[in-house]
Tab-separated table of C-alpha atoms and ligand atoms in Angstrom:
chain	number	residue	atom	x	y	z
A	1	MET	CA	-23.233	-87.184	60.185
A	2	GLU	CA	-21.185	-90.128	61.405
A	3	LYS	CA	-19.685	-92.190	58.567
A	4	LYS	CA	-19.870	-95.987	58.660
A	5	ASN	CA	-16.773	-97.767	59.859
A	6	ILE	CA	-15.548	-98.913	56.431
A	7	ASP	CA	-11.975	-99.368	55.199
A	8	TRP	CA	-12.635	-97.089	52.203
A	9	ALA	CA	-9.244	-97.483	50.529
A	10	ASN	CA	-9.555	-101.278	50.427
A	11	LEU	CA	-13.133	-101.540	49.208
A	12	GLY	CA	-13.475	-103.449	45.945
A	13	PHE	CA	-16.158	-103.155	43.277
A	14	SER	CA	-18.796	-105.401	44.788
A	15	TYR	CA	-22.229	-105.011	46.327
A	16	VAL	CA	-22.391	-103.738	49.888
A	17	GLU	CA	-25.938	-103.337	51.186
A	18	THR	CA	-26.649	-99.790	52.370
A	19	ASP	CA	-29.516	-98.533	54.543
A	20	LYS	CA	-32.049	-97.138	52.088
A	21	ARG	CA	-33.207	-97.593	48.517
A	22	TYR	CA	-35.831	-95.803	46.420
A	23	VAL	CA	-38.756	-97.562	44.790
A	24	SER	CA	-41.622	-96.371	42.615
A	25	HIS	CA	-44.264	-98.706	41.163
A	26	TYR	CA	-45.952	-98.328	37.793
A	27	LYS	CA	-49.507	-99.651	37.753
A	28	ASP	CA	-52.719	-98.784	35.857
A	29	GLY	CA	-50.761	-96.536	33.525
A	30	ALA	CA	-49.010	-94.315	36.084
A	31	TRP	CA	-45.962	-94.139	38.368
A	32	ASP	CA	-46.853	-93.807	42.061
A	33	ASP	CA	-45.252	-91.212	44.355
A	34	GLY	CA	-42.288	-93.435	45.218
A	35	ALA	CA	-40.589	-93.792	48.601
A	36	LEU	CA	-37.355	-94.659	50.350
A	37	ILE	CA	-37.538	-98.111	51.895
A	38	SER	CA	-35.259	-100.325	53.999
A	39	ASP	CA	-35.927	-103.789	52.551
A	40	ALA	CA	-33.220	-104.700	50.029
A	41	THR	CA	-35.121	-107.657	48.577
A	42	VAL	CA	-37.594	-107.605	45.675
A	43	ALA	CA	-40.643	-109.900	45.659
A	44	ILE	CA	-42.216	-110.401	42.222
A	45	SER	CA	-44.148	-113.042	40.274
A	46	GLU	CA	-42.160	-116.023	39.025
A	47	CYS	CA	-43.566	-115.052	35.638
A	48	ALA	CA	-42.470	-111.375	35.767
A	49	GLY	CA	-41.549	-109.793	32.424
A	50	VAL	CA	-37.998	-109.194	33.616
A	51	LEU	CA	-37.475	-112.856	34.551
A	52	GLN	CA	-38.970	-114.361	31.414
A	53	TYR	CA	-38.088	-111.920	28.653
A	54	ALA	CA	-35.391	-109.699	30.195
A	55	GLN	CA	-37.447	-106.494	30.067
A	56	THR	CA	-35.063	-104.336	32.064
A	57	CYS	CA	-32.537	-101.529	31.708
A	58	PHE	CA	-30.302	-99.634	34.100
A	59	GLU	CA	-27.990	-96.722	34.733
A	60	GLY	CA	-24.763	-96.247	36.662
A	61	LEU	CA	-23.353	-93.080	38.205
A	62	LYS	CA	-21.373	-92.057	41.257
A	63	ALA	CA	-21.743	-89.717	44.217
A	64	TYR	CA	-18.549	-88.058	45.439
A	65	THR	CA	-17.442	-85.953	48.365
A	66	THR	CA	-15.762	-82.903	46.857
A	67	GLU	CA	-12.694	-81.122	48.206
A	68	ASP	CA	-14.906	-78.545	49.968
A	69	GLY	CA	-17.092	-81.213	51.594
A	70	HIS	CA	-20.179	-81.237	49.373
A	71	ILE	CA	-21.817	-84.445	48.194
A	72	VAL	CA	-22.381	-84.293	44.450
A	73	THR	CA	-23.269	-86.385	41.420
A	74	PHE	CA	-21.849	-85.893	37.942
A	75	ARG	CA	-24.228	-85.010	35.086
A	76	PRO	CA	-27.208	-87.073	36.355
A	77	ASP	CA	-29.393	-85.359	33.735
A	78	LEU	CA	-27.564	-87.388	31.082
A	79	ASN	CA	-28.270	-90.629	32.964
A	80	ALA	CA	-31.952	-89.616	33.149
A	81	ALA	CA	-32.066	-88.955	29.413
A	82	ARG	CA	-30.255	-92.183	28.590
A	83	LEU	CA	-32.607	-94.243	30.786
A	84	LYS	CA	-35.480	-92.632	28.913
A	85	SER	CA	-34.098	-93.767	25.566
A	86	SER	CA	-33.399	-97.263	26.935
A	87	CYS	CA	-37.004	-97.483	28.198
A	88	GLU	CA	-38.436	-96.336	24.874
A	89	ARG	CA	-36.537	-99.051	22.989
A	90	LEU	CA	-37.728	-101.748	25.437
A	91	GLU	CA	-41.412	-100.675	25.627
A	92	ILE	CA	-40.951	-99.708	29.287
A	93	PRO	CA	-42.870	-96.628	30.521
A	94	VAL	CA	-40.445	-93.725	30.962
A	95	PHE	CA	-39.693	-92.584	34.507
A	96	PRO	CA	-39.793	-88.766	34.292
A	97	GLU	CA	-36.318	-87.228	34.023
A	98	GLU	CA	-36.720	-84.643	36.837
A	99	ARG	CA	-38.047	-87.393	39.115
A	100	PHE	CA	-35.043	-89.565	38.226
A	101	ILE	CA	-32.631	-86.860	39.415
A	102	GLN	CA	-34.714	-86.331	42.560
A	103	ALA	CA	-34.805	-90.074	43.329
A	104	VAL	CA	-31.032	-90.411	42.880
A	105	SER	CA	-30.432	-87.399	45.150
A	106	GLU	CA	-32.797	-88.673	47.863
A	107	THR	CA	-31.223	-92.132	47.831
A	108	VAL	CA	-27.686	-90.736	48.092
A	109	ASP	CA	-28.759	-88.371	50.858
A	110	ALA	CA	-30.423	-91.221	52.799
A	111	ASN	CA	-27.161	-93.185	52.574
A	112	GLU	CA	-24.867	-90.275	53.402
A	113	ALA	CA	-23.045	-92.391	55.983
A	114	TYR	CA	-21.795	-94.548	53.108
A	115	VAL	CA	-20.521	-91.712	50.882
A	116	PRO	CA	-16.733	-92.118	51.069
A	117	PRO	CA	-14.752	-89.128	52.351
A	118	TYR	CA	-12.807	-86.843	50.005
A	119	GLY	CA	-9.338	-88.155	49.258
A	120	SER	CA	-10.132	-91.815	50.026
A	121	GLY	CA	-10.329	-92.647	46.320
A	122	ALA	CA	-13.607	-94.460	47.015
A	123	THR	CA	-17.042	-93.308	45.802
A	124	LEU	CA	-20.701	-94.217	46.267
A	125	TYR	CA	-21.882	-96.054	43.170
A	126	VAL	CA	-25.532	-95.407	42.332
A	127	ARG	CA	-27.545	-97.966	40.386
A	128	PRO	CA	-30.961	-96.857	39.081
A	129	PHE	CA	-32.851	-99.618	37.261
A	130	ILE	CA	-36.274	-100.450	35.981
A	131	PHE	CA	-37.957	-103.759	35.215
A	132	GLY	CA	-41.228	-105.403	34.202
A	133	SER	CA	-42.691	-106.826	37.390
A	134	SER	CA	-46.082	-108.209	36.348
A	135	SER	CA	-46.544	-111.668	34.853
A	136	VAL	CA	-46.008	-112.085	31.111
A	137	ILE	CA	-46.207	-115.411	29.303
A	138	GLY	CA	-47.282	-114.496	25.771
A	139	VAL	CA	-44.497	-112.237	24.482
A	140	ALA	CA	-45.563	-108.653	25.245
A	141	PRO	CA	-44.504	-105.726	27.438
A	142	ALA	CA	-45.436	-106.101	31.118
A	143	ASP	CA	-48.325	-104.036	32.578
A	144	GLU	CA	-46.499	-103.194	35.808
A	145	TYR	CA	-42.951	-101.998	36.515
A	146	GLN	CA	-40.643	-100.996	39.337
A	147	PHE	CA	-38.126	-98.176	39.170
A	148	ARG	CA	-35.501	-98.574	41.864
A	149	VAL	CA	-32.299	-96.875	42.974
A	150	PHE	CA	-29.776	-98.461	45.301
A	151	THR	CA	-26.288	-97.382	46.275
A	152	THR	CA	-23.133	-99.283	47.167
A	153	PRO	CA	-19.754	-97.892	48.219
A	154	VAL	CA	-16.946	-98.872	45.835
A	155	GLY	CA	-13.196	-98.650	46.262
A	156	PRO	CA	-10.593	-96.772	44.238
A	157	TYR	CA	-10.594	-98.401	40.795
A	158	PHE	CA	-6.831	-98.303	40.435
A	159	LYS	CA	-5.150	-99.496	43.601
A	160	GLY	CA	-1.465	-98.630	43.330
A	161	GLY	CA	-1.660	-96.911	39.945
A	162	ALA	CA	-3.379	-97.666	36.653
A	163	LYS	CA	-1.917	-100.775	35.020
A	164	PRO	CA	-2.462	-100.791	31.242
A	165	LEU	CA	-4.758	-103.557	30.005
A	166	THR	CA	-4.229	-106.228	27.386
A	167	ILE	CA	-7.324	-106.711	25.260
A	168	ARG	CA	-8.223	-108.976	22.354
A	169	VAL	CA	-10.294	-108.549	19.235
A	170	SER	CA	-13.396	-110.646	19.885
A	171	ASP	CA	-14.833	-113.224	17.501
A	172	PHE	CA	-18.201	-112.681	19.169
A	173	ASP	CA	-20.356	-109.693	18.296
A	174	ARG	CA	-21.788	-107.284	20.866
A	175	ALA	CA	-24.494	-105.343	19.071
A	176	ALA	CA	-26.186	-105.868	15.722
A	177	PRO	CA	-26.746	-102.918	13.370
A	178	HIS	CA	-30.183	-101.485	14.283
A	179	GLY	CA	-30.168	-103.632	17.433
A	180	THR	CA	-29.877	-102.594	21.096
A	181	GLY	CA	-26.202	-101.670	21.413
A	182	HIS	CA	-27.000	-98.000	22.027
A	183	ILE	CA	-29.171	-98.615	25.100
A	184	LYS	CA	-28.169	-99.718	28.576
A	185	ALA	CA	-30.063	-102.994	28.688
A	186	GLY	CA	-29.223	-105.969	30.890
A	187	LEU	CA	-29.608	-108.197	27.852
A	188	ASN	CA	-26.477	-106.650	26.279
A	189	TYR	CA	-24.521	-107.794	29.300
A	190	ALA	CA	-26.064	-111.286	29.542
A	191	MET	CA	-24.844	-112.153	26.078
A	192	SER	CA	-21.378	-110.675	26.686
A	193	LEU	CA	-20.624	-112.936	29.669
A	194	TYR	CA	-19.503	-115.929	27.621
A	195	ALA	CA	-17.070	-113.733	25.676
A	196	ILE	CA	-15.580	-112.050	28.746
A	197	VAL	CA	-15.175	-115.301	30.709
A	198	ASP	CA	-13.458	-116.792	27.645
A	199	ALA	CA	-11.212	-113.703	27.315
A	200	HIS	CA	-10.182	-113.943	30.978
A	201	LYS	CA	-9.441	-117.683	30.632
A	202	LYS	CA	-7.079	-116.834	27.805
A	203	GLY	CA	-5.318	-114.069	29.734
A	204	PHE	CA	-7.021	-110.973	28.291
A	205	ASP	CA	-8.619	-108.226	30.351
A	206	GLU	CA	-11.318	-107.185	27.885
A	207	ASN	CA	-12.828	-107.797	24.444
A	208	MET	CA	-12.622	-105.246	21.642
A	209	TYR	CA	-15.794	-105.632	19.601
A	210	LEU	CA	-15.754	-104.713	15.919
A	211	ASP	CA	-18.832	-103.779	13.883
A	212	PRO	CA	-20.642	-107.073	13.158
A	213	ALA	CA	-21.582	-106.148	9.571
A	214	THR	CA	-18.057	-105.717	8.212
A	215	ARG	CA	-15.717	-106.586	11.107
A	216	THR	CA	-13.495	-103.691	10.029
A	217	LYS	CA	-14.484	-100.891	12.442
A	218	VAL	CA	-13.860	-100.501	16.171
A	219	GLU	CA	-17.008	-100.330	18.303
A	220	GLU	CA	-16.419	-100.702	22.050
A	221	THR	CA	-15.725	-103.253	24.803
A	222	GLY	CA	-18.430	-104.979	26.844
A	223	GLY	CA	-18.868	-101.964	29.105
A	224	ALA	CA	-16.632	-99.070	28.033
A	225	ASN	CA	-16.113	-96.809	24.989
A	226	PHE	CA	-12.749	-96.399	23.259
A	227	LEU	CA	-10.718	-93.245	23.098
A	228	PHE	CA	-7.524	-93.115	21.046
A	229	VAL	CA	-4.773	-90.519	20.792
A	230	THR	CA	-2.841	-90.073	17.545
A	231	LYS	CA	0.909	-89.506	17.423
A	232	ASP	CA	0.224	-85.801	16.815
A	233	ASN	CA	-2.001	-85.561	19.933
A	234	LYS	CA	-5.393	-85.661	18.288
A	235	VAL	CA	-8.136	-87.425	20.268
A	236	VAL	CA	-10.123	-89.908	18.170
A	237	THR	CA	-13.231	-91.709	19.350
A	238	PRO	CA	-15.352	-94.174	17.353
A	239	LYS	CA	-18.774	-93.140	16.115
A	240	SER	CA	-21.442	-95.773	15.499
A	241	ASP	CA	-25.176	-96.153	16.090
A	242	SER	CA	-24.569	-99.358	18.023
A	243	ILE	CA	-22.166	-97.912	20.622
A	244	LEU	CA	-23.573	-97.081	24.063
A	245	PRO	CA	-23.226	-93.287	24.429
A	246	SER	CA	-20.858	-93.142	27.410
A	247	ILE	CA	-21.255	-90.035	29.555
A	248	THR	CA	-17.584	-90.305	30.520
A	249	ARG	CA	-16.502	-90.397	26.885
A	250	ARG	CA	-18.726	-87.435	25.967
A	251	SER	CA	-17.331	-85.491	28.935
A	252	LEU	CA	-13.742	-86.341	28.003
A	253	VAL	CA	-14.362	-84.987	24.492
A	254	THR	CA	-15.360	-81.636	26.042
A	255	VAL	CA	-12.358	-81.737	28.387
A	256	ALA	CA	-10.022	-82.456	25.455
A	257	LYS	CA	-11.373	-79.563	23.384
A	258	ASP	CA	-12.148	-76.897	25.993
A	259	TYR	CA	-9.653	-77.589	28.780
A	260	LEU	CA	-6.678	-79.090	26.949
A	261	GLY	CA	-7.103	-77.399	23.559
A	262	LEU	CA	-6.825	-80.692	21.691
A	263	GLU	CA	-8.370	-81.486	18.354
A	264	VAL	CA	-11.057	-84.181	18.616
A	265	GLU	CA	-12.444	-86.414	15.876
A	266	GLU	CA	-15.614	-88.427	16.467
A	267	ARG	CA	-15.772	-90.673	13.439
A	268	GLU	CA	-15.656	-94.252	12.202
A	269	VAL	CA	-12.365	-95.812	13.294
A	270	PHE	CA	-11.053	-98.670	11.181
A	271	PHE	CA	-9.230	-101.442	12.986
A	272	ASP	CA	-6.409	-101.039	10.434
A	273	GLU	CA	-5.670	-97.583	11.870
A	274	VAL	CA	-5.251	-98.788	15.448
A	275	LYS	CA	-1.606	-99.794	14.955
A	276	ASP	CA	-0.784	-96.143	14.215
A	277	PHE	CA	-2.253	-94.658	17.421
A	278	ALA	CA	-0.038	-93.522	20.302
A	279	GLU	CA	-2.464	-94.150	23.179
A	280	CYS	CA	-5.667	-96.026	23.849
A	281	GLY	CA	-8.060	-95.926	26.780
A	282	LEU	CA	-11.429	-97.338	27.844
A	283	CYS	CA	-13.940	-94.836	29.213
A	284	GLY	CA	-16.719	-95.463	31.693
A	285	THR	CA	-18.045	-94.325	35.050
A	286	ALA	CA	-16.289	-97.070	37.025
A	287	ALA	CA	-12.668	-96.210	36.118
A	288	VAL	CA	-13.069	-92.919	34.166
A	289	ILE	CA	-10.253	-94.087	31.840
A	290	SER	CA	-8.439	-97.443	31.897
A	291	PRO	CA	-5.319	-97.331	29.755
A	292	VAL	CA	-4.830	-100.066	27.147
A	293	GLY	CA	-1.237	-101.190	26.500
A	294	LYS	CA	-1.714	-104.042	24.078
A	295	ILE	CA	-4.350	-105.162	21.579
A	296	VAL	CA	-4.176	-108.719	20.260
A	297	ASP	CA	-5.861	-109.672	16.995
A	298	HIS	CA	-5.649	-113.450	16.591
A	299	GLY	CA	-1.998	-113.663	17.606
A	300	ASN	CA	-1.079	-110.384	15.943
A	301	GLU	CA	0.019	-107.961	18.688
A	302	ILE	CA	-0.349	-104.197	18.591
A	303	CYS	CA	1.760	-102.664	21.359
A	304	LEU	CA	0.774	-99.055	22.039
A	305	PRO	CA	3.822	-96.753	22.330
A	306	SER	CA	2.541	-95.679	25.779
A	307	GLY	CA	3.650	-99.112	27.016
A	308	MET	CA	2.571	-101.516	29.743
A	309	THR	CA	3.560	-99.615	32.874
A	310	GLU	CA	1.614	-96.350	32.903
A	311	MET	CA	-1.077	-94.241	31.247
A	312	GLY	CA	-0.040	-92.372	28.123
A	313	PRO	CA	0.615	-88.651	28.698
A	314	VAL	CA	-2.535	-87.351	26.959
A	315	THR	CA	-4.719	-90.033	28.574
A	316	LYS	CA	-3.254	-89.025	31.939
A	317	LYS	CA	-4.050	-85.333	31.385
A	318	LEU	CA	-7.613	-86.202	30.375
A	319	TYR	CA	-7.985	-88.421	33.427
A	320	ASP	CA	-6.540	-85.857	35.848
A	321	THR	CA	-8.683	-83.049	34.451
A	322	LEU	CA	-11.979	-84.934	34.488
A	323	THR	CA	-11.430	-86.401	37.963
A	324	GLY	CA	-10.372	-82.907	39.111
A	325	ILE	CA	-13.686	-81.539	37.830
A	326	GLN	CA	-15.649	-84.349	39.507
A	327	MET	CA	-13.899	-83.852	42.856
A	328	GLY	CA	-14.297	-80.068	42.775
A	329	ARG	CA	-10.612	-79.217	42.343
A	330	ILE	CA	-11.120	-77.800	38.843
A	331	GLU	CA	-14.004	-75.558	37.816
A	332	ALA	CA	-16.693	-77.557	36.016
A	333	PRO	CA	-18.589	-76.528	32.897
A	334	GLU	CA	-22.059	-75.144	33.682
A	335	GLY	CA	-24.462	-77.844	34.847
A	336	TRP	CA	-22.009	-80.720	35.190
A	337	ILE	CA	-21.984	-80.957	38.979
A	338	HIS	CA	-25.267	-81.623	40.752
A	339	VAL	CA	-24.916	-80.680	44.424
A	340	ILE	CA	-26.963	-82.894	46.735
A	341	LYS	CA	-25.831	-81.261	49.985
B	401	PLP	C1	-22.455	-97.941	30.815
B	401	PLP	C2	-21.682	-98.324	29.601
B	401	PLP	C3	-20.571	-97.575	29.151
B	401	PLP	C4	-20.009	-96.410	29.927
B	401	PLP	O1	-20.889	-95.344	30.038
B	401	PLP	P1	-20.684	-94.222	31.151
B	401	PLP	O2	-21.890	-93.377	31.030
B	401	PLP	O3	-19.437	-93.496	30.814
B	401	PLP	O4	-20.561	-94.944	32.449
B	401	PLP	C5	-19.963	-97.956	27.967
B	401	PLP	N1	-20.392	-99.029	27.259
B	401	PLP	C6	-21.428	-99.776	27.670
B	401	PLP	C7	-21.859	-100.927	26.844
B	401	PLP	C8	-22.110	-99.448	28.840
B	401	PLP	O5	-23.146	-100.198	29.234
């Protein structure tokens, strides 16, 4: 298999069209067989449910080339299960979980020429998504849907080392109690754009959202879960019904306990405690962990002892261990690595 002529190390995180994508249509109460196609455009009614009432949700995962040359994905069963729960909350028919894993594998395989080589730092990002495609004018779920999977090669997240982020406590809320914060819906991102553009204008990398009901507890950022480390090396991660259950964060909890022998607490985290933590990181598929160096609450600065030049030592160990598992350098827990070829 000849790889595409791409400067892997200098790829950014932006869309690059690849050769094939998967599509399955839902019509008359059933998903069709699905197929790989070449056309990267979608033609739907101007009145489609997704365009009028944002009936859509998505997933994000990566395909890697491991040290021994296999192409793998990381825990795609958890993406399948999470898409199912997103669909249920949005009145979208569920795409069967085994078929999800199959569709992801077929799409990656069909775009093998775009899977970055081992050691390049780049990966193939996989974006499964589902949307209401039939026309809807009175507010109701659509009758027809498309499930699609496309891939795009993305560069190493940290070029020249991980620079700790400066984040701010947001005055905007992300997810209401009993709302949709726990599902991966496009609508959660649409309403976060104003807050992130405003944060960037003011020199911050990300927003820390607190719980909207009391504004006392840490929830997450627009697209990543928090992980803290206490001064006595305990890993603490916020628990809330309105946090999106990050697969990276859940995997890091296992790595902390079973690989590093650390104590882990998944519990409510009060913003008042944050000043006492030793390290802070943001977890998600894109970066695995981005270190946070500074948290600003309306002019009041919390400077993490890990500083503004590198990852804290526990964060670094977590990062190295999980990426080692993903790249096949460290033995994975049963079922974590899905070999495509
Ligand atoms: C996708 C996402 C994450 C990260 O989840 P991973 O499964 O680790 O990629 C965190 N928060 C939000 C709001 C997300 O949409």
